CSV table of C-alpha atoms in Angstrom, one decimal:
chain,number,residue,atom,x,y,z
A,1,MET,CA,307.5,180.2,51.0
A,2,SER,CA,304.6,178.1,49.7
A,3,GLY,CA,305.6,175.2,52.0
A,4,ARG,CA,305.7,177.5,55.0
A,5,ARG,CA,302.3,178.9,54.1
A,6,ARG,CA,300.8,175.4,53.9
A,7,ALA,CA,302.3,174.5,57.3
A,8,VAL,CA,301.0,177.6,58.9
A,9,ASP,CA,297.5,177.0,57.5
A,10,ARG,CA,297.6,173.4,58.7
A,11,LEU,CA,298.6,174.5,62.2
A,12,ARG,CA,296.0,177.1,62.3
A,13,ARG,CA,293.3,174.7,61.3
A,14,ALA,CA,294.5,172.1,63.8
A,15,VAL,CA,294.4,174.6,66.7
A,16,ARG,CA,291.0,175.9,65.6
A,17,GLY,CA,289.6,172.4,65.3
A,18,GLY,CA,290.9,171.3,68.7
A,19,ARG,CA,289.4,174.2,70.4
A,20,ALA,CA,286.1,173.5,68.6
A,21,TRP,CA,286.0,170.0,70.1
A,22,ILE,CA,286.3,171.5,73.6
A,23,ARG,CA,283.7,174.2,73.1
A,24,GLY,CA,281.4,171.7,71.3
A,25,THR,CA,281.5,169.5,74.4
A,26,LEU,CA,281.3,172.2,77.1
A,27,ALA,CA,279.3,175.0,75.6
A,28,PRO,CA,278.2,174.3,72.0
A,29,GLY,CA,277.1,177.3,70.0
A,30,PRO,CA,274.1,177.5,67.6
A,31,LEU,CA,274.1,176.3,64.1
A,32,PRO,CA,274.7,179.2,61.5
A,33,ASP,CA,271.9,181.3,60.3
A,34,PHE,CA,273.5,181.7,56.8
A,35,LEU,CA,276.4,180.6,54.8
A,36,ILE,CA,278.6,182.1,52.0
A,37,ILE,CA,278.9,179.0,49.8
A,38,GLY,CA,281.0,180.2,46.9
A,39,ALA,CA,282.4,180.6,44.4
A,40,GLN,CA,286.1,180.4,45.1
A,41,ARG,CA,288.2,183.3,44.0
A,42,SER,CA,285.1,185.5,43.5
A,43,GLY,CA,285.3,187.9,46.4
A,44,THR,CA,284.1,185.7,49.2
A,45,THR,CA,286.8,186.8,51.6
A,46,SER,CA,285.9,190.5,51.0
A,47,LEU,CA,282.2,189.8,51.6
A,48,TYR,CA,283.0,187.7,54.7
A,49,HIS,CA,284.8,190.8,56.2
A,50,TYR,CA,282.0,193.1,55.2
A,51,LEU,CA,279.4,190.9,56.9
A,52,ARG,CA,281.4,190.2,60.1
A,53,ALA,CA,281.6,194.0,60.6
A,54,HIS,CA,277.9,194.2,61.0
A,55,PRO,CA,276.9,194.8,64.6
A,56,GLN,CA,274.2,192.1,64.5
A,57,VAL,CA,276.6,189.5,63.1
A,58,ARG,CA,279.0,187.3,65.0
A,59,PRO,CA,281.1,185.1,62.8
A,60,ALA,CA,282.4,181.6,63.3
A,61,THR,CA,285.9,181.1,64.6
A,62,GLY,CA,287.3,181.6,61.1
A,63,LYS,CA,286.7,181.4,57.4
A,64,GLU,CA,286.3,178.1,55.6
A,65,LEU,CA,285.3,175.6,58.3
A,66,GLN,CA,284.6,173.1,55.5
A,67,TYR,CA,282.3,171.1,57.7
A,68,PHE,CA,280.0,170.0,54.9
A,69,THR,CA,282.9,168.9,52.7
A,70,LEU,CA,286.2,168.0,54.3
A,71,TYR,CA,285.1,167.5,57.9
A,72,HIS,CA,281.5,166.3,57.8
A,73,GLY,CA,282.5,163.1,59.6
A,74,ARG,CA,283.4,165.1,62.8
A,75,GLY,CA,279.8,165.7,63.5
A,76,GLN,CA,277.7,168.6,64.7
A,77,ARG,CA,279.3,168.8,68.1
A,78,TRP,CA,282.6,169.8,66.4
A,79,TYR,CA,280.8,172.1,64.0
A,80,ARG,CA,278.8,173.9,66.7
A,81,GLY,CA,282.0,174.4,68.7
A,82,HIS,CA,283.0,177.0,66.1
A,83,PHE,CA,280.1,179.3,66.7
A,84,PRO,CA,279.6,181.9,69.5
A,85,ARG,CA,276.7,182.1,71.9
A,86,LEU,CA,274.3,184.8,70.6
A,87,ALA,CA,272.4,187.6,72.2
A,88,PRO,CA,268.8,188.3,71.1
A,89,GLY,CA,268.8,189.7,67.6
A,90,GLN,CA,272.2,188.4,66.7
A,91,VAL,CA,273.0,185.9,63.9
A,92,THR,CA,276.1,183.9,63.0
A,93,PHE,CA,277.6,182.5,59.8
A,94,GLU,CA,280.5,180.9,58.1
A,95,ALA,CA,282.0,181.1,54.6
A,96,SER,CA,283.3,178.0,52.7
A,97,PRO,CA,283.5,178.5,49.0
A,98,TYR,CA,284.0,174.8,48.3
A,99,TYR,CA,280.4,174.2,49.3
A,100,LEU,CA,279.0,175.5,46.0
A,101,PHE,CA,281.1,173.1,44.0
A,102,HIS,CA,281.3,169.8,46.0
A,103,PRO,CA,278.5,167.4,44.9
A,104,SER,CA,277.7,166.2,48.5
A,105,ALA,CA,277.4,169.6,50.1
A,106,PRO,CA,273.9,170.7,49.1
A,107,ARG,CA,272.2,167.6,50.6
A,108,ARG,CA,274.2,167.7,53.8
A,109,VAL,CA,273.5,171.4,54.2
A,110,ALA,CA,269.8,171.1,53.6
A,111,GLU,CA,269.5,168.3,56.1
A,112,THR,CA,271.5,170.2,58.8
A,113,LEU,CA,270.3,173.8,58.2
A,114,PRO,CA,266.7,173.5,56.9
A,115,GLU,CA,265.9,177.2,57.6
A,116,ALA,CA,269.3,178.8,56.7
A,117,ARG,CA,270.0,181.3,53.9
A,118,PHE,CA,272.8,181.1,51.4
A,119,VAL,CA,274.9,183.6,49.6
A,120,VAL,CA,276.7,183.0,46.3
A,121,LEU,CA,279.2,185.2,44.5
A,122,LEU,CA,279.8,184.5,40.8
A,123,ARG,CA,282.8,186.0,38.9
A,124,ASP,CA,283.6,186.0,35.2
A,125,PRO,CA,284.6,182.3,34.9
A,126,VAL,CA,287.6,183.1,32.7
A,127,GLU,CA,289.0,185.4,35.3
A,128,ARG,CA,288.0,183.1,38.1
A,129,ALA,CA,289.8,180.1,36.5
A,130,TYR,CA,293.0,182.0,36.0
A,131,SER,CA,292.9,183.4,39.6
A,132,HIS,CA,292.3,179.9,40.8
A,133,TYR,CA,295.3,178.7,38.9
A,134,ARG,CA,297.5,181.4,40.4
A,135,HIS,CA,296.2,180.6,43.9
A,136,THR,CA,297.1,176.9,43.4
A,137,ARG,CA,300.5,177.8,42.1
A,138,ALA,CA,301.1,180.1,45.0
A,139,TYR,CA,300.6,177.1,47.3
A,140,GLY,CA,303.0,175.0,45.4
A,141,ALA,CA,300.2,172.5,44.3
A,142,GLU,CA,300.4,173.1,40.5
A,143,PRO,CA,303.5,172.3,38.5
A,144,LEU,CA,301.9,172.7,35.0
A,145,SER,CA,301.4,175.8,32.9
A,146,PHE,CA,297.8,177.1,32.8
A,147,ALA,CA,297.2,175.8,29.3
A,148,ASP,CA,298.6,172.4,30.3
A,149,ALA,CA,296.6,172.3,33.5
A,150,LEU,CA,293.4,173.0,31.6
A,151,ALA,CA,294.2,170.3,29.1
A,152,ALA,CA,294.8,167.9,32.0
A,153,GLU,CA,291.8,168.9,34.1
A,154,GLU,CA,289.2,166.4,32.9
A,155,ARG,CA,291.7,163.5,33.3
A,156,ARG,CA,292.9,164.6,36.7
A,157,LEU,CA,289.3,164.9,38.1
A,158,ALA,CA,288.1,161.7,36.6
A,159,ALA,CA,291.1,159.8,38.1
A,160,ALA,CA,290.7,161.4,41.5
A,161,LEU,CA,286.9,160.7,41.6
A,162,ARG,CA,287.1,156.9,40.9
A,163,ARG,CA,286.4,156.1,44.6
A,164,GLY,CA,283.9,158.9,45.1
A,165,PRO,CA,284.0,162.6,45.9
A,166,ASP,CA,285.0,162.3,49.6
A,167,THR,CA,288.4,160.7,49.5
A,168,ARG,CA,291.6,162.6,50.2
A,169,GLU,CA,292.5,162.3,46.5
A,170,ALA,CA,289.1,163.6,45.4
A,171,HIS,CA,289.2,166.6,47.7
A,172,ALA,CA,292.7,167.5,46.6
A,173,ALA,CA,291.8,167.4,42.9
A,174,LEU,CA,288.4,169.1,43.3
A,175,ARG,CA,289.9,171.9,45.3
A,176,ASN,CA,293.1,172.5,43.4
A,177,HIS,CA,292.6,171.5,39.8
A,178,SER,CA,289.0,172.3,39.0
A,179,TYR,CA,289.8,175.5,37.0
A,180,ALA,CA,287.2,175.2,34.3
A,181,ALA,CA,284.7,172.9,36.2
A,182,ARG,CA,284.1,175.5,38.9
A,183,GLY,CA,283.1,178.1,36.3
A,184,ARG,CA,280.2,176.0,35.1
A,185,TYR,CA,278.0,177.7,37.6
A,186,ALA,CA,274.6,176.7,36.3
A,187,GLU,CA,275.1,173.0,37.0
A,188,GLN,CA,276.3,173.8,40.5
A,189,LEU,CA,273.3,176.1,41.3
A,190,GLN,CA,270.9,173.6,39.8
A,191,ARG,CA,272.3,171.0,42.2
A,192,TRP,CA,271.6,173.4,45.1
A,193,PHE,CA,268.2,174.2,43.9
A,194,GLU,CA,267.3,170.5,44.1
A,195,HIS,CA,267.8,170.6,47.8
A,196,VAL,CA,267.2,174.3,48.9
A,197,PRO,CA,264.3,176.6,47.8
A,198,ARG,CA,265.6,179.2,45.4
A,199,GLN,CA,264.2,182.1,47.5
A,200,ARG,CA,266.8,181.1,50.2
A,201,ILE,CA,269.8,181.5,47.8
A,202,HIS,CA,271.0,185.0,47.0
A,203,VAL,CA,273.2,185.2,43.9
A,204,ILE,CA,275.5,188.2,43.4
A,205,ARG,CA,277.7,188.9,40.4
A,206,SER,CA,281.2,189.7,41.7
A,207,GLU,CA,281.7,192.5,39.3
A,208,ASP,CA,278.6,194.2,40.7
A,209,LEU,CA,280.1,193.9,44.2
A,210,TYR,CA,283.4,195.4,43.0
A,211,ALA,CA,281.6,198.2,41.1
A,212,ASP,CA,279.1,199.3,43.7
A,213,PRO,CA,279.7,197.5,47.0
A,214,ALA,CA,277.5,199.7,49.1
A,215,ALA,CA,274.4,199.0,47.0
A,216,VAL,CA,275.1,195.2,46.7
A,217,TYR,CA,275.8,195.0,50.4
A,218,ALA,CA,272.5,196.9,51.3
A,219,ASP,CA,270.6,194.5,49.1
A,220,LEU,CA,272.2,191.5,50.8
A,221,LEU,CA,271.4,192.8,54.2
A,222,ARG,CA,267.7,193.0,53.2
A,223,PHE,CA,267.9,189.4,52.0
A,224,LEU,CA,269.4,188.3,55.4
A,225,GLY,CA,266.9,190.4,57.4
A,226,LEU,CA,269.6,192.5,59.0
A,227,ASP,CA,269.4,196.2,59.8
A,228,PRO,CA,271.0,198.7,57.4
A,229,PHE,CA,274.7,199.3,58.0
A,230,THR,CA,277.7,200.6,56.2
A,231,PRO,CA,281.2,199.1,57.1
A,232,ALA,CA,284.1,201.5,57.7
A,233,THR,CA,285.6,200.4,54.4
A,234,PHE,CA,284.8,198.3,51.4
A,235,GLY,CA,288.4,197.4,50.8
A,236,ARG,CA,289.5,194.3,48.9
A,237,HIS,CA,290.6,191.2,50.9
A,238,THR,CA,292.2,188.1,49.4
A,239,ARG,CA,294.2,185.2,50.8
A,240,THR,CA,296.9,184.8,48.2
A,241,GLY,CA,298.1,186.8,45.2
A,242,GLY,CA,300.1,184.3,43.1
A,243,ALA,CA,302.8,186.8,42.4
A,244,GLY,CA,305.4,185.7,39.8
A,245,VAL,CA,303.0,183.9,37.4
A,246,SER,CA,302.9,185.3,33.9
A,247,GLY,CA,299.7,187.0,32.5
A,248,LEU,CA,296.9,185.0,30.9
A,249,ASP,CA,297.8,184.2,27.3
A,250,PRO,CA,295.3,185.8,24.8
A,251,SER,CA,294.8,182.5,22.9
A,252,VAL,CA,294.0,180.7,26.2
A,253,ARG,CA,291.6,183.4,27.2
A,254,ALA,CA,289.9,183.2,23.8
A,255,ALA,CA,289.5,179.5,24.1
A,256,LEU,CA,288.0,179.8,27.6
A,257,VAL,CA,285.6,182.5,26.5
A,258,ASP,CA,284.3,180.1,23.8
A,259,TYR,CA,284.2,177.2,26.3
A,260,PHE,CA,282.2,179.1,28.9
A,261,ALA,CA,279.8,180.7,26.4
A,262,PRO,CA,277.1,178.0,26.5
A,263,HIS,CA,277.5,177.6,30.3
A,264,ASN,CA,277.0,181.3,30.8
A,265,ALA,CA,273.9,181.2,28.6
A,266,ARG,CA,272.5,178.4,30.7
A,267,LEU,CA,273.2,180.4,33.9
A,268,ALA,CA,271.5,183.4,32.4
A,269,GLY,CA,268.4,181.3,31.7
A,270,LEU,CA,268.4,179.7,35.1
A,271,LEU,CA,268.6,183.1,37.0
A,272,GLY,CA,266.7,185.3,34.5
A,273,TRP,CA,269.8,187.4,33.9
A,274,SER,CA,271.0,188.9,30.7
A,275,ASP,CA,274.4,187.7,29.4
A,276,PRO,CA,276.5,188.1,32.6
A,277,TRP,CA,279.9,188.1,31.0
A,278,PRO,CA,279.7,189.0,27.3
A,279,ALA,CA,282.7,188.1,25.1
A,280,ARG,CA,285.1,191.0,24.8
């Protein structure tokens, strides 16, 4: 099943990309007004659906265009081919959670979208890491147990990055095997703040979105300058479930809580938050 899912995803991306070349040549759309940039496994798919439901918003051809990471070499013509023509008062956007984490994305985004706004969702990094692992397992890209994958992570990433962050090997490792690294949110946000003014980056705690989606959504619309609106539903959306993988071992959880504690403290200081995910 995982092989079939990968094949379907590849075909879908190929068709979407081919159509973008044609549209980008004949009738290129605008560049996006805002991006959802991460974090992976933190509710970005749900937020994408809530935003695309807004009457002033017209989304790109699909979620995760990955232009500023995987496909930057294809150029702006290809990228603009993914966006619709807009009527007055309308805006467009895309959502690629890899943008928050990839080291080259902030500079590329800032150079291409100097006036855009950016939305970040941050989930408890322990829960995010395990969800990421289950996602990778569901796609057949992780043969190790969660504990062994965590132990191998630093070595895997270092080996894959020897020739830089934009090789095929680097992208595969950064996307699939960055379970702990992606939960070090402060260092990722700091990299973005070096290229984009803080006032153009809106950070949401995923748990707040889950607990009170209407209030969080209303606040986000104000940040984006959009009219008040309530979607028909605030249901959960996710791409994969990772069924069949055993629950998170308590000892592994405890180790991750300890690991992330200083990184969470740094994040709290960076954003002026209280402890976002206190140890249970």
